Structure formats: C-alpha cells, structure tokens
C-alpha cells in the first residue's frame, strides 16, 4: 500500500514540474499570499486569458519588484497600461519603482492616478498606493493612504490586511495579528489574512499559527496551499513526520515548484524514510539533474542505506556537477563516510578536514580523523590527531572514555608489525599510564584494570614475568561477583593468565583453581581441560 501511495505521489510530482494556469488562479494565489506559486500561473494566464491580462501584468510587476528585478517589473507595469482593458493600477506600480529614487515624481504620479474616475472612489487604488510606500519602507506615507482608503470603506478585509502588514513591518506581531483577525471578521474567506496571521506567529507561537491554518483548511479543504504552509511550519520546527504528511497532501494540487519538491524530499529524509526520500530525490534529478538539493539528498540517503558506490556517484554530482551548491560541513562528512566505508581513508580524512575548517567548533571531526588513521593502521598519526582532539576538549569532557581510547591507540601502536622494541615499550608504558587514569576515574569498573593487564602483559619478559598479575586479579575481583554471563569472556581471559602464572610458579593447586573457573563457564574448553590434566599429573608426581 505504501508503495502504491508513493507511486501516485511521484506521478503528481512529475506533473507538477509543468505548471498550467486554470481560471485566474494566479491572481487568486497572489492575493492569498503566495507570489512564488502565483508567478508561473500568472505568466501562463497572460497568454491564455486576455480579459485579465492588464491586472495580471500588475501582479507580475509587483512580484518582480519583490525579487529586485526592476527591469522586469517595469516591463510588466508598462505592458499593463497598453491595449484594451488597461488597468490604472499599473501606473501606481510604475510610481512604486520611483519612490526611493525620485519620491516627488512618484507622489505626483500616484496623485494623478487617484484622480481618475476609476480610482477616485475605489479603496483598492488607495490600498495599492499604501502598499507601494510600504514596500519601500515608507511607513508614514503608507499610513496616510491607508487612512484615505478608510474614508471610502472602513469595514473592508483588504484594508485590515494592509493595517496588519504595516504593524508587522514595524515588528508589532500582536497588533498585526489583531488586524488580520479583523480582516477575517469582515470576510471569512480572506485567505491572505489566515496565511499572514500564521506566518506572523510561526516563530513566536506555533500552536496559534497551526490553529489558524487549520481554521482555513476547515473553511476551504480544497485550498491545498494551507497544507504547504502547515508543512513549512512543521518543517521549520524540525517536526518532519508531520511536515511530510502535509506536503504529501499539498502535492495533489499540481502547483508544486522545485523548491517545494526539494523540501518534501528533505522532510522525508529527516523523517528517517531513506528509501522513499531517495526515490523522490532520484525523480527530481530526472527533471533537474543539476539541482544541488536533490544530489545532496541522494548522497545522504545512499550513505544512510549503505549504498556507498551510489553515494560516491551522487557526491561527485553534488560537488562538481550541481548549480551553485551551498556546501555545509554535513556534505563533507557524508561524503567522507562514504569514502571511509570504501576504505579510501586518505580521501575520507581530507573531507573531514574540510568539514572541520568550515566549523572548527565541531571538534568531534578531529576524533573521526584519528579513528580513520587508526583504521588504516597509521597509529602514529592517529595518536597525534587524538591528542589534538583532547587538547580541544574542555576539562569536564575529558573522562574515562577519552583516556581509554587514547590508551588503546598507544597499545595498538605498540603491537603494530615491525615496530622497534624501544618504541614498543614506550608506547606500552604510555598506554598503561592512561589506563591507570581510567582506573582512578572509575575504580568499580573492570575495563581500566583489564587494559592495564594487557599493557603490562606486553611489557613482560622472562625476567619480569607477572607484571600483568595484579591487574588481572583486580579485574577478576570486579567482574566475578556480578555473576553475569556478559562477563564470562573476561573471567576466562583473567583465569587463563592467572592459571598459567601459577603454573609457571609451580603452585599447581592455585593454578588449578583458575582453570576450574574456566570449566565452570565452558566445560568443553580444551585448553582448560588439558591444563587440568597436566596439573593433576604434576600434583600426583609431587606426592
């Protein structure tokens, strides 16, 4: 069932890359507060619906002004003033472009437009003038024209929305939302008021924002942009499962953009459904192969699914074949982990170094680099790097785990192939010193004593046999009373050493005690059985 649902969603997503206008949707969506969705629809409507082309040009001009594309904005405002059905709102649009550069001329053009018979008693023209000033950050002039609009029509939803926009621009969220509420009171179908209310409260009071959007959904279930808005809200709150549910519903609208699609794929990824997210990203790449978000998500998902060869392919596409990717340290670490899994350690280390360079607060990357040096058996660099990591830790973070891990690196270096005897001894001594710190920090835990035993066993020679003995005894004293099968392997390790130690000392009775501890755990242990047999013969021989 899940697979069928995903297939249907993907079919809808394919269709959504080609947007077609239907019955003046563009203007409706713009007025509802969705210029990004409105823009492609308006461009389509411009050629398919000549009856609204002048008004369409006005809204396209405003959209391009918001995108700081003055040339395009000018083009559409001028186009809206030509031909049959020319809309004088475009004159206010052209004036909007001059408010900062030539405020006197802009004001004169607005005044001239408002004297036209079509505008004189129409509050929408005064609202347009107020919006033009507001878009240029001129609050006083915006308020002036708002008041003039009020003289024509007081209880008017677009006017209340304008008042809310002015208050929001002044960063008074409460006053803004009071005005948006007023707009809904005047017109319960004023979608823009619901949307702007929710956006104003998104980062301030998410429950209120969600409640208002749900009111809109209940009022008009077919208005799926409310689902997108809810998806965006949950996404910004890192509640990705809920975001995915609303994006799933929104995709049915057929008006999704590449940006919507990438956000949907991201929410699915962060929800933990890596297979589904990968399928969505791959579909996106079929339509937009140089999209950095799709390539990034494909790489991330493949790493999460342990498809490392594919991950490397998508990593190459992301870093080298995507349009202007904004690289984060996560990009380097995911790429690095794919390389690490393929045992391409030098390249993996390089990626983690880049990640650390991007954000040197992520000192865990230094430990990752040390771990990779250790995996390639370059213990010298592993130790150097780990010591750098320790030097960056705050004192409260330097705990038993840190000393244990560093001690293990020295221990492993000491046991590397073809190591010089002096270097081996020095590394074992250093390891023992670090393991001793572990014992000090956690005296009732066995691991420090056990690793001291291993380090000292490595230091033993024929002349100093028994260095490991006290530490194996300490280890056994900690784990044996626990009577827990999880420690059986440790009991066996300790008992083997101690049994052999006492055998070498010719204390056969004591040696037998330890070999019997092993047999109590594993009666079929061949080494213990042979040892007991030999000990019994030795004991009889003594008699």
XYZ file of C-alpha atoms in Angstrom:
543
model
C 0.000 0.000 0.000
C 2.833 2.379 0.897
C 4.497 1.639 -2.421
C 1.309 2.380 -4.373
C 0.877 5.651 -2.485
C 4.454 6.675 -3.237
C 3.971 5.915 -6.924
C 0.898 8.137 -7.028
C 2.771 10.933 -5.299
C 5.649 10.629 -7.747
C 3.260 10.803 -10.722
C 1.817 14.001 -9.274
C 5.300 15.362 -8.749
C 6.248 14.737 -12.365
C 3.179 16.657 -13.465
C 3.904 19.469 -11.047
C 7.086 20.479 -12.856
C 4.917 21.764 -15.719
C 2.534 24.320 -14.251
C -0.583 25.284 -16.150
C -2.951 28.071 -15.151
C -6.584 27.326 -14.516
C -9.219 30.069 -14.434
C -7.370 33.043 -12.930
C -5.646 31.041 -10.232
C -2.535 33.206 -10.440
C -4.211 36.377 -9.195
C -6.097 34.396 -6.564
C -2.893 32.814 -5.245
C -1.079 36.157 -5.239
C -3.840 37.740 -3.212
C -3.737 34.762 -0.849
C -0.096 35.494 -0.106
C 1.725 33.022 -2.379
C 3.651 35.027 -5.001
C 6.011 32.117 -5.689
C 3.100 29.871 -6.649
C 1.293 32.693 -8.441
C 4.188 33.725 -10.690
C 4.271 30.770 -13.139
C 0.475 30.734 -13.226
C 0.317 34.458 -13.988
C 2.856 34.071 -16.783
C 0.694 31.318 -18.249
C -2.519 33.295 -17.798
C -1.012 36.256 -19.592
C -1.273 34.375 -22.886
C -4.385 32.307 -22.182
C -6.748 34.861 -20.562
C -6.654 38.245 -22.334
C -9.599 39.547 -20.275
C -7.412 39.837 -17.180
C -4.041 40.477 -18.849
C -3.712 44.068 -17.584
C -4.418 43.050 -13.980
C -2.135 40.064 -14.450
C 0.652 42.414 -15.539
C 0.181 44.476 -12.370
C 0.702 41.481 -10.105
C 3.635 40.227 -12.162
C 5.196 43.674 -11.838
C 4.786 43.521 -8.054
C 6.287 40.030 -7.916
C 9.356 41.083 -9.908
C 9.710 44.191 -7.715
C 9.816 41.866 -4.694
C 12.567 39.891 -6.456
C 14.571 43.114 -7.038
C 14.198 42.696 -10.810
C 13.353 46.285 -11.681
C 13.635 45.860 -15.454
C 11.104 43.018 -15.489
C 8.857 44.891 -13.098
C 8.913 47.989 -15.342
C 8.208 45.870 -18.400
C 5.040 44.341 -16.949
C 3.694 47.580 -15.463
C 4.093 49.269 -18.859
C 2.567 46.282 -20.629
C -0.438 46.511 -18.286
C -1.048 50.093 -19.428
C -1.266 49.231 -23.114
C -4.029 47.737 -25.202
C -7.663 47.089 -24.426
C -8.635 46.901 -20.769
C -5.606 48.798 -19.494
C -5.564 48.830 -15.685
C -4.547 52.082 -13.993
C -3.125 50.100 -11.035
C -0.055 49.679 -13.250
C 0.534 53.444 -13.048
C 0.777 53.106 -9.276
C 3.139 50.194 -9.880
C 5.434 52.367 -12.017
C 5.340 55.061 -9.351
C 6.348 52.448 -6.748
C 9.596 51.947 -8.667
C 10.469 55.654 -8.245
C 9.608 56.180 -4.566
C 13.226 55.931 -3.423
C 14.971 57.416 -6.446
C 12.517 60.218 -7.207
C 9.925 60.476 -4.410
C 8.399 63.737 -5.648
C 7.687 62.371 -9.137
C 6.359 59.124 -7.643
C 3.907 61.012 -5.412
C 2.713 63.133 -8.329
C 2.062 60.018 -10.442
C 0.127 58.379 -7.626
C -1.941 61.530 -7.065
C -2.703 61.760 -10.785
C -3.819 58.139 -10.891
C -6.069 58.540 -7.855
C -7.882 61.412 -9.575
C -9.043 59.121 -12.369
C -12.760 58.270 -12.262
C -11.975 54.542 -11.925
C -9.829 55.198 -8.839
C -11.347 58.174 -7.068
C -13.879 56.247 -5.007
C -12.164 52.835 -5.151
C -10.365 51.836 -1.910
C -8.261 49.283 -3.804
C -6.297 52.068 -5.519
C -5.539 53.787 -2.217
C -4.536 50.424 -0.748
C -2.244 49.907 -3.759
C -0.660 53.311 -3.111
C -0.175 52.448 0.574
C 1.364 49.070 -0.366
C 3.766 50.829 -2.743
C 5.070 53.033 0.047
C 5.172 50.136 2.497
C 7.203 48.060 0.026
C 9.759 50.885 0.038
C 9.823 51.139 3.843
C 7.912 54.441 3.942
C 5.567 53.804 6.898
C 4.150 57.312 7.297
C 3.102 57.599 3.659
C 1.671 54.071 3.771
C -0.438 55.007 6.800
C -1.543 58.246 5.070
C -3.004 56.359 2.107
C -4.464 53.689 4.377
C -6.437 56.427 6.156
C -7.662 57.766 2.836
C -8.850 54.273 1.932
C -10.711 54.138 5.255
C -12.602 57.285 4.294
C -14.046 55.318 1.402
C -14.699 51.968 3.077
C -13.985 51.147 6.720
C -15.003 47.528 7.236
C -13.019 46.098 4.357
C -10.868 42.969 4.647
C -8.029 44.089 2.274
C -7.756 47.296 4.294
C -7.463 45.352 7.563
C -4.799 43.146 5.948
C -2.899 46.288 4.930
C -3.045 47.550 8.523
C -1.688 44.210 9.673
C 1.155 44.410 7.144
C 2.097 47.880 8.376
C 2.179 46.722 12.007
C 4.174 43.626 11.085
C 6.700 45.763 9.212
C 7.016 47.762 12.444
C 7.629 44.418 14.221
C 4.460 44.543 16.318
C 3.256 40.963 15.832
C 0.342 41.267 18.246
C -1.088 44.376 16.576
C -0.528 42.850 13.143
C -2.434 39.689 14.028
C -5.269 41.680 15.591
C -5.726 43.348 12.216
C -5.565 40.026 10.377
C -8.259 38.735 12.738
C -10.323 41.817 11.878
C -9.921 41.045 8.179
C -11.298 37.536 8.770
C -14.207 39.044 10.689
C -15.010 41.258 7.702
C -14.537 38.406 5.213
C -14.264 34.832 6.455
C -12.915 33.833 3.026
C -9.956 36.223 3.130
C -7.253 33.574 2.758
C -4.430 36.079 2.885
C -5.404 37.069 6.430
C -5.234 33.450 7.661
C -1.874 32.901 5.973
C -0.297 36.132 7.178
C -1.571 35.541 10.716
C 0.043 32.097 10.729
C 3.311 33.391 9.282
C 3.483 36.199 11.830
C 3.137 33.714 14.693
C 5.277 30.952 13.146
C 8.398 31.711 15.134
C 6.543 33.214 18.096
C 3.623 30.936 18.901
C 3.430 27.851 16.670
C 0.205 26.475 18.214
C -1.640 29.691 17.315
C -0.243 29.554 13.783
C -1.290 25.920 13.377
C -4.742 26.638 14.771
C -5.319 29.476 12.284
C -4.217 27.337 9.335
C -6.498 24.538 10.445
C -9.355 27.065 10.525
C -8.592 27.873 6.906
C -8.455 24.174 5.985
C -11.815 23.587 7.640
C -13.237 26.581 5.810
C -11.890 25.551 2.416
C -10.492 21.983 2.313
C -9.600 22.294 -1.382
C -7.165 25.152 -0.703
C -4.095 22.923 -0.520
C -1.658 25.800 -0.086
C -2.743 25.730 3.556
C -1.236 22.241 3.683
C 2.008 23.574 2.234
C 2.028 26.314 4.837
C 1.492 23.728 7.596
C 4.219 21.578 6.085
C 6.603 24.554 6.101
C 5.684 25.357 9.690
C 6.329 21.830 10.936
C 9.495 21.665 8.829
C 10.859 24.828 10.443
C 10.112 23.263 13.850
C 12.029 20.089 12.882
C 8.832 18.051 13.140
C 9.483 16.228 9.900
C 6.911 13.435 10.060
C 4.098 15.950 10.397
C 5.677 18.092 7.668
C 5.756 15.093 5.331
C 2.066 14.388 5.883
C 1.073 17.922 4.866
C 3.485 18.017 1.928
C 2.012 14.711 0.742
C -1.399 16.347 0.646
C -0.162 19.560 -0.955
C 1.453 17.688 -3.833
C -2.033 16.814 -5.049
C -2.500 20.458 -6.057
C -0.217 20.099 -9.076
C 1.228 23.562 -8.369
C 4.393 22.487 -6.612
C 7.697 24.098 -7.503
C 11.161 22.569 -7.469
C 11.652 24.278 -4.086
C 8.519 22.550 -2.723
C 9.707 19.256 -4.112
C 13.151 19.544 -2.501
C 11.617 20.478 0.849
C 9.324 17.458 0.611
C 12.242 15.152 -0.173
C 14.181 16.666 2.746
C 11.328 16.173 5.204
C 11.030 12.523 4.145
C 14.788 12.097 4.687
C 14.741 13.677 8.132
C 11.742 11.501 8.993
C 14.049 8.522 8.523
C 12.394 7.012 5.433
C 15.599 6.888 3.392
C 14.270 4.634 0.645
C 11.319 6.906 -0.073
C 13.452 10.044 0.132
C 15.947 8.516 -2.301
C 13.182 7.720 -4.792
C 11.856 11.270 -4.563
C 15.343 12.747 -4.999
C 16.054 10.499 -7.983
C 12.814 11.556 -9.624
C 13.729 15.173 -9.016
C 17.104 14.589 -10.667
C 15.392 13.243 -13.770
C 13.762 16.662 -14.182
C 16.509 18.803 -12.655
C 19.849 16.900 -12.811
C 21.944 19.857 -11.657
C 19.796 20.605 -8.616
C 22.161 20.612 -5.608
C 19.477 19.680 -3.063
C 18.419 16.577 -4.983
C 22.033 15.485 -5.456
C 22.779 16.143 -1.782
C 19.754 14.153 -0.617
C 20.584 11.297 -2.975
C 24.091 11.175 -1.471
C 22.805 11.380 2.114
C 20.209 8.675 1.551
C 22.676 6.327 -0.126
C 25.096 6.697 2.796
C 22.257 6.030 5.243
C 21.248 2.951 3.216
C 24.903 1.824 2.952
C 24.818 2.130 -0.840
C 28.291 3.591 -0.848
C 29.132 3.241 -4.535
C 25.983 5.170 -5.427
C 26.735 7.667 -2.677
C 30.116 8.425 -4.268
C 28.428 8.938 -7.637
C 25.971 11.434 -6.161
C 28.746 13.110 -4.175
C 30.584 13.789 -7.428
C 27.363 15.169 -8.937
C 26.762 17.376 -5.898
C 30.253 18.848 -5.593
C 31.168 19.017 -9.283
C 28.014 18.963 -11.415
C 25.407 20.935 -9.435
C 24.449 24.561 -9.886
C 25.951 26.712 -7.127
C 25.731 24.245 -4.229
C 25.855 25.855 -0.796
C 28.198 23.472 0.951
C 27.819 22.658 4.639
C 30.058 20.538 6.812
C 27.447 17.771 6.647
C 28.140 17.480 2.919
C 31.797 16.813 3.591
C 31.112 14.343 6.422
C 28.551 12.325 4.440
C 30.964 12.199 1.516
C 33.767 11.322 3.913
C 31.766 8.488 5.462
C 31.070 7.013 2.017
C 34.804 7.118 1.234
C 35.591 5.649 4.644
C 33.223 2.742 4.053
C 35.070 2.048 0.800
C 38.367 2.202 2.720
C 39.514 5.266 0.785
C 40.875 6.669 4.006
C 43.117 9.446 2.692
C 40.275 10.995 0.711
C 37.877 10.499 3.630
C 40.281 12.238 6.010
C 40.543 15.117 3.548
C 36.761 15.575 3.590
C 36.599 15.601 7.389
C 39.398 18.172 7.462
C 37.316 20.361 5.133
C 34.307 19.884 7.398
C 36.348 20.984 10.408
C 37.662 24.009 8.502
C 34.052 25.057 7.858
C 33.150 24.829 11.547
C 36.017 24.383 13.993
C 33.583 24.061 16.871
C 32.843 20.529 15.669
C 35.854 19.023 17.422
C 34.326 15.555 17.104
C 35.560 15.641 13.499
C 39.135 15.571 14.853
C 38.336 12.329 16.656
C 36.798 10.937 13.455
C 40.019 11.723 11.624
C 42.016 9.963 14.356
C 39.734 6.941 14.070
C 40.324 6.792 10.324
C 44.098 6.938 10.762
C 43.721 4.016 13.178
C 41.588 2.092 10.685
C 44.348 2.424 8.083
C 46.816 1.289 10.800
C 48.614 4.635 10.840
C 48.745 4.734 14.616
C 51.352 7.463 14.821
C 49.076 9.984 13.073
C 46.081 8.571 14.926
C 47.793 9.371 18.253
C 48.923 12.832 17.145
C 45.395 13.663 15.966
C 43.714 12.240 19.056
C 45.998 14.286 21.316
C 44.925 17.373 19.334
C 41.307 16.356 19.959
C 41.966 16.020 23.710
C 43.657 19.423 23.782
C 40.478 20.997 22.400
C 38.164 19.363 24.942
C 37.011 21.292 27.966
C 38.173 19.798 31.246
C 34.745 18.424 32.120
C 34.695 16.447 28.862
C 37.982 14.634 29.492
C 36.597 11.472 31.052
C 37.474 7.795 31.320
C 36.353 7.127 27.743
C 38.822 9.681 26.417
C 41.753 8.194 28.343
C 40.720 4.658 27.398
C 40.501 5.408 23.678
C 43.846 7.176 23.647
C 45.414 4.363 25.653
C 44.136 1.822 23.125
C 45.827 3.760 20.322
C 49.185 3.583 22.125
C 48.562 -0.103 22.867
C 47.733 -0.879 19.225
C 50.741 1.094 18.025
C 52.906 -0.966 20.368
C 51.538 -4.143 18.773
C 51.915 -2.976 15.175
C 54.030 -5.075 12.834
C 57.769 -4.422 12.571
C 57.795 -1.933 15.410
C 61.090 -1.129 17.112
C 61.451 -2.739 20.561
C 62.137 0.589 22.290
C 59.179 2.270 20.600
C 57.004 -0.706 21.532
C 57.980 -0.447 25.179
C 57.466 3.335 25.287
C 54.006 3.026 23.787
C 53.009 0.284 26.223
C 54.195 2.396 29.154
C 52.222 5.363 27.852
C 49.154 3.152 27.389
C 49.492 1.821 30.939
C 49.675 5.379 32.314
C 46.444 6.283 30.532
C 44.679 3.087 31.628
C 45.699 3.879 35.204
C 43.794 7.165 34.885
C 40.757 5.176 33.801
C 41.013 3.074 36.969
C 41.238 6.217 39.084
C 38.143 7.710 37.470
C 36.033 4.530 37.660
C 37.520 2.161 40.275
C 34.485 -0.136 40.342
C 34.511 -0.717 36.570
C 36.679 -3.511 35.191
C 37.884 -2.041 31.894
C 40.716 0.114 33.242
C 42.248 -2.786 35.170
C 41.779 -5.172 32.272
C 43.569 -2.865 29.829
C 46.359 -2.307 32.365
C 46.705 -6.069 32.454
C 47.003 -6.231 28.663
C 49.556 -3.394 28.539
C 51.662 -4.954 31.288
C 51.430 -8.369 29.693
C 53.002 -6.781 26.624
C 55.815 -5.455 28.832
C 56.550 -8.864 30.341
C 59.772 -10.724 29.559
C 61.336 -13.849 31.001
C 62.953 -11.755 33.708
C 59.905 -9.724 34.754
C 57.111 -12.256 34.256
C 53.974 -11.435 36.243
C 53.615 -7.701 35.597
C 50.026 -8.230 34.496
C 49.073 -10.354 37.520
C 47.774 -7.661 39.919
C 45.650 -6.091 37.209
C 44.079 -9.380 36.146
C 43.353 -10.077 39.806
C 41.698 -6.647 40.154
C 39.667 -7.255 37.017
C 38.502 -10.659 38.222
C 37.588 -9.243 41.626
C 35.287 -6.722 39.928
C 33.515 -8.940 37.387
C 33.251 -12.313 39.140
C 30.835 -11.236 41.912
C 28.431 -9.898 39.290
C 27.553 -13.474 38.253
C 26.592 -12.112 34.837
C 27.162 -14.140 31.658
C 28.132 -10.945 29.842
C 31.426 -11.026 31.737
C 32.234 -14.695 31.070
C 34.791 -13.902 28.351
C 36.611 -11.536 30.744
C 36.611 -14.152 33.526
C 38.080 -16.674 31.097
C 40.781 -14.228 29.956
C 41.786 -13.410 33.540
C 41.687 -17.035 34.668
C 43.809 -18.184 31.730
C 46.567 -15.753 32.587
C 46.419 -16.418 36.319
C 46.236 -20.171 35.795
C 49.331 -20.033 33.601
C 51.066 -17.669 36.029
C 50.669 -20.052 38.975
C 51.627 -22.999 36.787
C 54.897 -21.243 35.967
C 55.392 -20.603 39.677
C 54.745 -24.315 40.268
C 51.805 -23.533 42.515
C 49.698 -26.235 40.887
C 46.866 -26.158 43.384
C 46.300 -22.418 42.882
C 46.709 -22.777 39.128
C 44.009 -25.458 39.094
C 41.619 -23.051 40.874
C 41.714 -20.693 37.890
C 41.441 -23.378 35.222
C 38.379 -24.702 37.019
C 36.800 -21.248 36.841
C 37.019 -21.577 33.065
C 35.489 -25.053 33.067
C 32.640 -23.792 35.236
C 31.761 -21.488 32.375
C 32.639 -23.821 29.493
C 33.109 -27.465 30.483
C 34.405 -28.259 26.984
C 37.204 -25.691 26.959
C 40.100 -27.707 25.518
C 42.890 -25.528 26.898
C 41.490 -25.727 30.425
C 40.909 -29.484 30.164
C 44.487 -30.091 29.039
C 45.786 -27.798 31.767
C 43.793 -29.616 34.468
C 45.010 -32.973 33.170
C 48.625 -31.783 33.274
C 48.184 -30.246 36.709
C 46.673 -33.423 38.103
C 49.674 -35.383 36.853
C 52.066 -32.825 38.312
C 50.294 -32.883 41.673
C 50.414 -36.714 41.749
C 54.075 -36.629 40.810
C 54.781 -34.381 43.761
C 53.166 -36.837 46.088
